[in-house]
Amino acid sequence: QKEVEQDPGPLSVPEGAIVSLNCTYSNSAFQYFMWYRQYSRKGPELLMYTYSSGNKEDGRFTAQVDKSSKYISLFIRDSQPSDSATYLCAMRRGGGSNYKLTFGKGTLLTVNP
Amino acid sequence: NAGVTQTPKFQVLKTGQSMTLQCAQDMNHNSMYWYRQDPGMGLRLIYYSASEGTTDKGEVPNGYNVSRLNKREFSLRLESAAPSQTSVYFCASTQGAQNIQYFGAGTRLSVL
């Protein structure tokens, strides 16, 4: 079993739809969870950062972590064509000296006008 | 503020040729990373440098070498390029205790 599983999609939705992106993981040591957005032919950029279980909201984006189920989600409300990108989940273990992130393979999202 | 700068942006090599990919960050970050990204494989860590003067292997180090030249610069070298090394290469650096990684724009490498 891969440490991090992410449905690669592709996912195509109409403008204004609510989008749900998900990752599951197997390593219970993961404590920090991130979502990166990557536009075509660009580098990934951090979108959301969360620690431990719960929800975090930033504008139209909500990140949700359920450590008991080893499941993380990213919700996008009122999706826009500019949200069309690949979304990568990433996570790492705790500890100040742990530097490595484990990434999901990414989900390609297209929002159609 | 340039962030993480990678050069070159594109490169075509013949099998057996060597080259060095350059990465520099101007954010005073301690840790730097090299990834490759292939279709269906996601981002895979090649090498990382937790601090100036140290380097460690990641998930896919074979065929690569790295040098942490100083705090700003971290280079990736392919000594004898192979077609399997055709990929998009990303450099990243890490900020503070949260270890949030900031990525460069990438180098697209084709090995013929």
PDB file of C-alpha atoms in Angstrom:
ATOM      1  CA  GLN A   1       0.000   0.000   0.000  1.00  0.00           C
ATOM      2  CA  LYS A   2       1.318   3.429  -0.938  1.00  0.00           C
ATOM      3  CA  GLU A   3       1.827   5.796   1.977  1.00  0.00           C
ATOM      4  CA  VAL A   4      -0.402   8.407   0.310  1.00  0.00           C
ATOM      5  CA  GLU A   5      -3.177   7.643  -2.163  1.00  0.00           C
ATOM      6  CA  GLN A   6      -4.817  10.323  -4.282  1.00  0.00           C
ATOM      7  CA  ASP A   7      -7.312   9.835  -7.091  1.00  0.00           C
ATOM      8  CA  PRO A   8      -5.625  11.319 -10.174  1.00  0.00           C
ATOM      9  CA  GLY A   9      -8.919  12.247 -11.835  1.00  0.00           C
ATOM     10  CA  PRO A  10      -9.232  14.027 -14.143  1.00  0.00           C
ATOM     11  CA  LEU A  11     -12.120  15.905 -12.588  1.00  0.00           C
ATOM     12  CA  SER A  12     -14.229  18.254 -14.721  1.00  0.00           C
ATOM     13  CA  VAL A  13     -16.883  20.504 -13.151  1.00  0.00           C
ATOM     14  CA  PRO A  14     -18.969  23.514 -14.236  1.00  0.00           C
ATOM     15  CA  GLU A  15     -18.168  26.954 -12.911  1.00  0.00           C
ATOM     16  CA  GLY A  16     -19.767  27.548  -9.514  1.00  0.00           C
ATOM     17  CA  ALA A  17     -19.705  23.887  -8.458  1.00  0.00           C
ATOM     18  CA  ILE A  18     -18.415  22.663  -5.124  1.00  0.00           C
ATOM     19  CA  VAL A  19     -15.300  20.550  -5.614  1.00  0.00           C
ATOM     20  CA  SER A  20     -14.110  17.860  -3.221  1.00  0.00           C
ATOM     21  CA  LEU A  21     -10.559  16.520  -3.481  1.00  0.00           C
ATOM     22  CA  ASN A  22      -9.328  13.746  -1.226  1.00  0.00           C
ATOM     23  CA  CYS A  23      -6.290  11.796  -0.063  1.00  0.00           C
ATOM     24  CA  THR A  24      -5.914   8.790   2.176  1.00  0.00           C
ATOM     25  CA  TYR A  25      -2.747   7.785   3.963  1.00  0.00           C
ATOM     26  CA  SER A  26      -1.441   4.804   5.861  1.00  0.00           C
ATOM     27  CA  ASN A  27       1.268   6.255   8.128  1.00  0.00           C
ATOM     28  CA  SER A  28      -0.237   7.291  11.450  1.00  0.00           C
ATOM     29  CA  ALA A  29       2.914   9.305  12.203  1.00  0.00           C
ATOM     30  CA  PHE A  30       1.884  12.024   9.730  1.00  0.00           C
ATOM     31  CA  GLN A  31       0.927  15.142  11.648  1.00  0.00           C
ATOM     32  CA  TYR A  32       1.188  18.016   9.183  1.00  0.00           C
ATOM     33  CA  PHE A  33      -0.983  18.154   6.085  1.00  0.00           C
ATOM     34  CA  MET A  34      -0.762  20.420   3.078  1.00  0.00           C
ATOM     35  CA  TRP A  35      -2.448  21.068  -0.228  1.00  0.00           C
ATOM     36  CA  TYR A  36      -0.426  22.417  -3.106  1.00  0.00           C
ATOM     37  CA  ARG A  37      -1.823  23.817  -6.355  1.00  0.00           C
ATOM     38  CA  GLN A  38       0.153  23.422  -9.570  1.00  0.00           C
ATOM     39  CA  TYR A  39      -0.777  25.261 -12.735  1.00  0.00           C
ATOM     40  CA  SER A  40       0.291  23.774 -16.036  1.00  0.00           C
ATOM     41  CA  ARG A  41       4.043  24.082 -16.625  1.00  0.00           C
ATOM     42  CA  LYS A  42       4.580  25.797 -13.248  1.00  0.00           C
ATOM     43  CA  GLY A  43       5.947  24.748  -9.870  1.00  0.00           C
ATOM     44  CA  PRO A  44       3.633  23.709  -7.011  1.00  0.00           C
ATOM     45  CA  GLU A  45       2.524  26.484  -4.665  1.00  0.00           C
ATOM     46  CA  LEU A  46       1.212  26.040  -1.141  1.00  0.00           C
ATOM     47  CA  LEU A  47      -2.548  26.488  -0.858  1.00  0.00           C
ATOM     48  CA  MET A  48      -3.441  25.208   2.609  1.00  0.00           C
ATOM     49  CA  TYR A  49      -1.507  24.023   5.669  1.00  0.00           C
ATOM     50  CA  THR A  50      -3.065  22.217   8.623  1.00  0.00           C
ATOM     51  CA  TYR A  51      -1.883  20.471  11.734  1.00  0.00           C
ATOM     52  CA  SER A  52      -3.779  17.570  13.314  1.00  0.00           C
ATOM     53  CA  SER A  53      -7.500  16.928  12.894  1.00  0.00           C
ATOM     54  CA  GLY A  54     -10.149  19.505  12.130  1.00  0.00           C
ATOM     55  CA  ASN A  55     -11.079  22.108   9.547  1.00  0.00           C
ATOM     56  CA  LYS A  56      -9.301  25.178   8.252  1.00  0.00           C
ATOM     57  CA  GLU A  57     -10.955  27.727   6.011  1.00  0.00           C
ATOM     58  CA  ASP A  58      -9.356  30.312   3.736  1.00  0.00           C
ATOM     59  CA  GLY A  59     -11.765  32.138   1.463  1.00  0.00           C
ATOM     60  CA  ARG A  60     -13.376  29.631  -0.900  1.00  0.00           C
ATOM     61  CA  PHE A  61     -11.058  26.833   0.260  1.00  0.00           C
ATOM     62  CA  THR A  62     -11.562  24.509   3.236  1.00  0.00           C
ATOM     63  CA  ALA A  63      -9.071  21.853   4.288  1.00  0.00           C
ATOM     64  CA  GLN A  64     -10.319  19.013   6.438  1.00  0.00           C
ATOM     65  CA  VAL A  65      -8.254  16.414   8.295  1.00  0.00           C
ATOM     66  CA  ASP A  66      -9.649  13.254   9.909  1.00  0.00           C
ATOM     67  CA  LYS A  67      -6.715  11.498  11.530  1.00  0.00           C
ATOM     68  CA  SER A  68      -8.864   8.690  12.914  1.00  0.00           C
ATOM     69  CA  SER A  69      -9.782   7.699   9.348  1.00  0.00           C
ATOM     70  CA  LYS A  70      -6.424   8.778   7.859  1.00  0.00           C
ATOM     71  CA  TYR A  71      -8.280  10.926   5.375  1.00  0.00           C
ATOM     72  CA  ILE A  72      -7.810  14.525   4.244  1.00  0.00           C
ATOM     73  CA  SER A  73      -9.973  16.650   1.977  1.00  0.00           C
ATOM     74  CA  LEU A  74      -9.886  19.975   0.184  1.00  0.00           C
ATOM     75  CA  PHE A  75     -13.188  21.658  -0.647  1.00  0.00           C
ATOM     76  CA  ILE A  76     -13.461  24.469  -3.169  1.00  0.00           C
ATOM     77  CA  ARG A  77     -16.689  26.502  -3.080  1.00  0.00           C
ATOM     78  CA  ASP A  78     -17.971  28.503  -6.028  1.00  0.00           C
ATOM     79  CA  SER A  79     -15.260  27.075  -8.261  1.00  0.00           C
ATOM     80  CA  GLN A  80     -13.815  29.345 -10.943  1.00  0.00           C
ATOM     81  CA  PRO A  81     -12.037  28.617 -14.236  1.00  0.00           C
ATOM     82  CA  SER A  82      -8.898  30.008 -12.587  1.00  0.00           C
ATOM     83  CA  ASP A  83      -9.032  27.064 -10.155  1.00  0.00           C
ATOM     84  CA  SER A  84      -8.209  24.725 -13.051  1.00  0.00           C
ATOM     85  CA  ALA A  85      -4.939  23.088 -11.992  1.00  0.00           C
ATOM     86  CA  THR A  86      -3.454  19.948 -10.494  1.00  0.00           C
ATOM     87  CA  TYR A  87      -3.948  19.691  -6.726  1.00  0.00           C
ATOM     88  CA  LEU A  88      -1.361  17.757  -4.733  1.00  0.00           C
ATOM     89  CA  CYS A  89      -1.795  16.642  -1.157  1.00  0.00           C
ATOM     90  CA  ALA A  90       1.350  16.415   0.944  1.00  0.00           C
ATOM     91  CA  MET A  91       2.088  15.394   4.501  1.00  0.00           C
ATOM     92  CA  ARG A  92       4.964  14.897   6.897  1.00  0.00           C
ATOM     93  CA  ARG A  93       5.739  13.468  10.280  1.00  0.00           C
ATOM     94  CA  GLY A  94       6.194  15.593  13.356  1.00  0.00           C
ATOM     95  CA  GLY A  95       9.502  16.540  14.878  1.00  0.00           C
ATOM     96  CA  GLY A  96      11.603  19.584  14.182  1.00  0.00           C
ATOM     97  CA  SER A  97      14.253  17.667  12.280  1.00  0.00           C
ATOM     98  CA  ASN A  98      11.921  15.878   9.917  1.00  0.00           C
ATOM     99  CA  TYR A  99      12.186  17.620   6.603  1.00  0.00           C
ATOM    100  CA  LYS A 100      10.683  15.300   4.048  1.00  0.00           C
ATOM    101  CA  LEU A 101       7.233  15.611   2.557  1.00  0.00           C
ATOM    102  CA  THR A 102       5.313  12.697   1.076  1.00  0.00           C
ATOM    103  CA  PHE A 103       3.148  13.741  -1.852  1.00  0.00           C
ATOM    104  CA  GLY A 104       0.077  12.269  -3.449  1.00  0.00           C
ATOM    105  CA  LYS A 105       0.197  11.914  -7.216  1.00  0.00           C
ATOM    106  CA  GLY A 106      -2.116  14.879  -7.764  1.00  0.00           C
ATOM    107  CA  THR A 107      -5.659  15.375  -9.062  1.00  0.00           C
ATOM    108  CA  LEU A 108      -6.166  17.307 -12.312  1.00  0.00           C
ATOM    109  CA  LEU A 109      -9.154  19.659 -11.997  1.00  0.00           C
ATOM    110  CA  THR A 110     -10.816  21.529 -14.854  1.00  0.00           C
ATOM    111  CA  VAL A 111     -13.501  24.123 -14.135  1.00  0.00           C
ATOM    112  CA  ASN A 112     -15.529  24.869 -17.243  1.00  0.00           C
ATOM    113  CA  PRO A 113     -17.010  28.353 -17.771  1.00  0.00           C
TER     114      PRO A 113
ATOM    115  CA  ASN B   1      11.683  38.814  -4.296  1.00  0.00           C
ATOM    116  CA  ALA B   2      12.684  36.009  -6.670  1.00  0.00           C
ATOM    117  CA  GLY B   3      12.133  33.060  -4.244  1.00  0.00           C
ATOM    118  CA  VAL B   4      13.525  29.855  -5.758  1.00  0.00           C
ATOM    119  CA  THR B   5      15.237  30.231  -9.136  1.00  0.00           C
ATOM    120  CA  GLN B   6      16.094  27.276 -11.358  1.00  0.00           C
ATOM    121  CA  THR B   7      18.276  27.272 -14.445  1.00  0.00           C
ATOM    122  CA  PRO B   8      18.005  26.271 -17.195  1.00  0.00           C
ATOM    123  CA  LYS B   9      14.258  26.139 -17.874  1.00  0.00           C
ATOM    124  CA  PHE B  10      14.640  23.646 -20.721  1.00  0.00           C
ATOM    125  CA  GLN B  11      17.400  21.271 -21.773  1.00  0.00           C
ATOM    126  CA  VAL B  12      17.827  18.526 -24.334  1.00  0.00           C
ATOM    127  CA  LEU B  13      20.664  16.049 -23.837  1.00  0.00           C
ATOM    128  CA  LYS B  14      21.956  13.044 -25.696  1.00  0.00           C
ATOM    129  CA  THR B  15      22.383   9.768 -23.819  1.00  0.00           C
ATOM    130  CA  GLY B  16      25.673   9.779 -21.958  1.00  0.00           C
ATOM    131  CA  GLN B  17      26.056  13.558 -21.766  1.00  0.00           C
ATOM    132  CA  SER B  18      26.418  15.265 -18.411  1.00  0.00           C
ATOM    133  CA  MET B  19      24.867  18.429 -17.064  1.00  0.00           C
ATOM    134  CA  THR B  20      24.206  20.343 -13.874  1.00  0.00           C
ATOM    135  CA  LEU B  21      20.880  21.825 -12.894  1.00  0.00           C
ATOM    136  CA  GLN B  22      21.215  24.946 -10.804  1.00  0.00           C
ATOM    137  CA  CYS B  23      18.988  26.130  -7.970  1.00  0.00           C
ATOM    138  CA  ALA B  24      19.267  29.247  -5.839  1.00  0.00           C
ATOM    139  CA  GLN B  25      16.981  30.676  -3.165  1.00  0.00           C
ATOM    140  CA  ASP B  26      17.024  34.153  -1.683  1.00  0.00           C
ATOM    141  CA  MET B  27      14.806  33.465   1.349  1.00  0.00           C
ATOM    142  CA  ASN B  28      17.612  32.457   3.742  1.00  0.00           C
ATOM    143  CA  HIS B  29      16.146  28.951   4.053  1.00  0.00           C
ATOM    144  CA  ASN B  30      18.214  26.208   5.628  1.00  0.00           C
ATOM    145  CA  SER B  31      16.818  23.188   3.793  1.00  0.00           C
ATOM    146  CA  MET B  32      16.707  22.543   0.061  1.00  0.00           C
ATOM    147  CA  TYR B  33      15.342  19.701  -2.064  1.00  0.00           C
ATOM    148  CA  TRP B  34      15.426  18.225  -5.539  1.00  0.00           C
ATOM    149  CA  TYR B  35      12.369  16.413  -6.946  1.00  0.00           C
ATOM    150  CA  ARG B  36      11.471  14.890 -10.249  1.00  0.00           C
ATOM    151  CA  GLN B  37       7.896  14.837 -11.547  1.00  0.00           C
ATOM    152  CA  ASP B  38       6.746  12.255 -14.060  1.00  0.00           C
ATOM    153  CA  PRO B  39       3.237  11.600 -15.406  1.00  0.00           C
ATOM    154  CA  GLY B  40       1.350   9.265 -13.091  1.00  0.00           C
ATOM    155  CA  MET B  41       4.205   9.225 -10.553  1.00  0.00           C
ATOM    156  CA  GLY B  42       3.758  12.494  -8.718  1.00  0.00           C
ATOM    157  CA  LEU B  43       6.690  14.273  -7.089  1.00  0.00           C
ATOM    158  CA  ARG B  44       9.548  12.026  -6.030  1.00  0.00           C
ATOM    159  CA  LEU B  45      12.395  13.213  -3.856  1.00  0.00           C
ATOM    160  CA  ILE B  46      15.863  12.738  -5.352  1.00  0.00           C
ATOM    161  CA  TYR B  47      18.140  14.365  -2.759  1.00  0.00           C
ATOM    162  CA  TYR B  48      17.784  16.905  -0.011  1.00  0.00           C
ATOM    163  CA  SER B  49      20.010  19.091   2.109  1.00  0.00           C
ATOM    164  CA  ALA B  50      18.756  19.717   5.626  1.00  0.00           C
ATOM    165  CA  SER B  51      21.362  22.422   6.177  1.00  0.00           C
ATOM    166  CA  GLU B  52      24.466  23.869   4.570  1.00  0.00           C
ATOM    167  CA  GLY B  53      27.160  21.219   4.435  1.00  0.00           C
ATOM    168  CA  THR B  54      24.832  18.190   4.567  1.00  0.00           C
ATOM    169  CA  THR B  55      23.105  16.158   1.863  1.00  0.00           C
ATOM    170  CA  ASP B  56      21.006  12.997   2.001  1.00  0.00           C
ATOM    171  CA  LYS B  57      19.432  10.601  -0.447  1.00  0.00           C
ATOM    172  CA  GLY B  58      15.740  10.671  -1.120  1.00  0.00           C
ATOM    173  CA  GLU B  59      13.502   8.133  -2.790  1.00  0.00           C
ATOM    174  CA  VAL B  60      15.169   8.012  -6.246  1.00  0.00           C
ATOM    175  CA  PRO B  61      18.875   9.069  -5.956  1.00  0.00           C
ATOM    176  CA  ASN B  62      20.437   6.668  -8.474  1.00  0.00           C
ATOM    177  CA  GLY B  63      22.108   8.421 -11.401  1.00  0.00           C
ATOM    178  CA  TYR B  64      22.294  11.790  -9.636  1.00  0.00           C
ATOM    179  CA  ASN B  65      24.703  13.723  -7.455  1.00  0.00           C
ATOM    180  CA  VAL B  66      24.188  16.947  -5.549  1.00  0.00           C
ATOM    181  CA  SER B  67      26.262  19.762  -4.127  1.00  0.00           C
ATOM    182  CA  ARG B  68      25.162  22.240  -1.492  1.00  0.00           C
ATOM    183  CA  LEU B  69      27.507  24.996  -2.612  1.00  0.00           C
ATOM    184  CA  ASN B  70      26.470  27.454   0.119  1.00  0.00           C
ATOM    185  CA  LYS B  71      23.281  28.326   1.960  1.00  0.00           C
ATOM    186  CA  ARG B  72      21.680  29.775  -1.185  1.00  0.00           C
ATOM    187  CA  GLU B  73      22.627  27.229  -3.838  1.00  0.00           C
ATOM    188  CA  PHE B  74      21.924  23.530  -4.317  1.00  0.00           C
ATOM    189  CA  SER B  75      22.883  21.897  -7.613  1.00  0.00           C
ATOM    190  CA  LEU B  76      21.878  18.566  -9.151  1.00  0.00           C
ATOM    191  CA  ARG B  77      24.258  16.775 -11.502  1.00  0.00           C
ATOM    192  CA  LEU B  78      23.597  14.052 -14.027  1.00  0.00           C
ATOM    193  CA  GLU B  79      26.960  12.451 -14.805  1.00  0.00           C
ATOM    194  CA  SER B  80      25.796  10.250 -17.689  1.00  0.00           C
ATOM    195  CA  ALA B  81      22.257  11.058 -18.733  1.00  0.00           C
ATOM    196  CA  ALA B  82      19.848   8.250 -19.620  1.00  0.00           C
ATOM    197  CA  PRO B  83      16.438   8.418 -21.343  1.00  0.00           C
ATOM    198  CA  SER B  84      14.845   7.326 -18.038  1.00  0.00           C
ATOM    199  CA  GLN B  85      15.953  10.677 -16.612  1.00  0.00           C
ATOM    200  CA  THR B  86      13.657  12.561 -18.973  1.00  0.00           C
ATOM    201  CA  SER B  87      11.469  14.447 -16.530  1.00  0.00           C
ATOM    202  CA  VAL B  88      10.575  17.785 -15.022  1.00  0.00           C
ATOM    203  CA  TYR B  89      12.892  18.648 -12.151  1.00  0.00           C
ATOM    204  CA  PHE B  90      11.855  20.903  -9.291  1.00  0.00           C
ATOM    205  CA  CYS B  91      13.954  22.499  -6.605  1.00  0.00           C
ATOM    206  CA  ALA B  92      12.366  23.562  -3.311  1.00  0.00           C
ATOM    207  CA  SER B  93      13.446  25.217  -0.096  1.00  0.00           C
ATOM    208  CA  THR B  94      11.920  25.154   3.373  1.00  0.00           C
ATOM    209  CA  GLN B  95      10.884  27.894   5.738  1.00  0.00           C
ATOM    210  CA  GLY B  96      11.133  27.650   9.521  1.00  0.00           C
ATOM    211  CA  ALA B  97       9.603  25.194  11.944  1.00  0.00           C
ATOM    212  CA  GLN B  98       6.581  24.514   9.758  1.00  0.00           C
ATOM    213  CA  ASN B  99       8.872  23.271   6.972  1.00  0.00           C
ATOM    214  CA  ILE B 100       6.627  24.704   4.280  1.00  0.00           C
ATOM    215  CA  GLN B 101       8.333  24.039   0.967  1.00  0.00           C
ATOM    216  CA  TYR B 102       8.561  26.696  -1.722  1.00  0.00           C
ATOM    217  CA  PHE B 103       9.160  25.483  -5.261  1.00  0.00           C
ATOM    218  CA  GLY B 104      10.960  26.824  -8.286  1.00  0.00           C
ATOM    219  CA  ALA B 105       9.394  26.893 -11.751  1.00  0.00           C
ATOM    220  CA  GLY B 106      11.100  23.683 -12.842  1.00  0.00           C
ATOM    221  CA  THR B 107      13.560  22.454 -15.475  1.00  0.00           C
ATOM    222  CA  ARG B 108      12.169  20.368 -18.331  1.00  0.00           C
ATOM    223  CA  LEU B 109      14.822  17.846 -19.343  1.00  0.00           C
ATOM    224  CA  SER B 110      14.686  15.528 -22.331  1.00  0.00           C
ATOM    225  CA  VAL B 111      17.320  12.839 -22.822  1.00  0.00           C
ATOM    226  CA  LEU B 112      17.394  11.400 -26.312  1.00  0.00           C
TER     227      LEU B 112
END
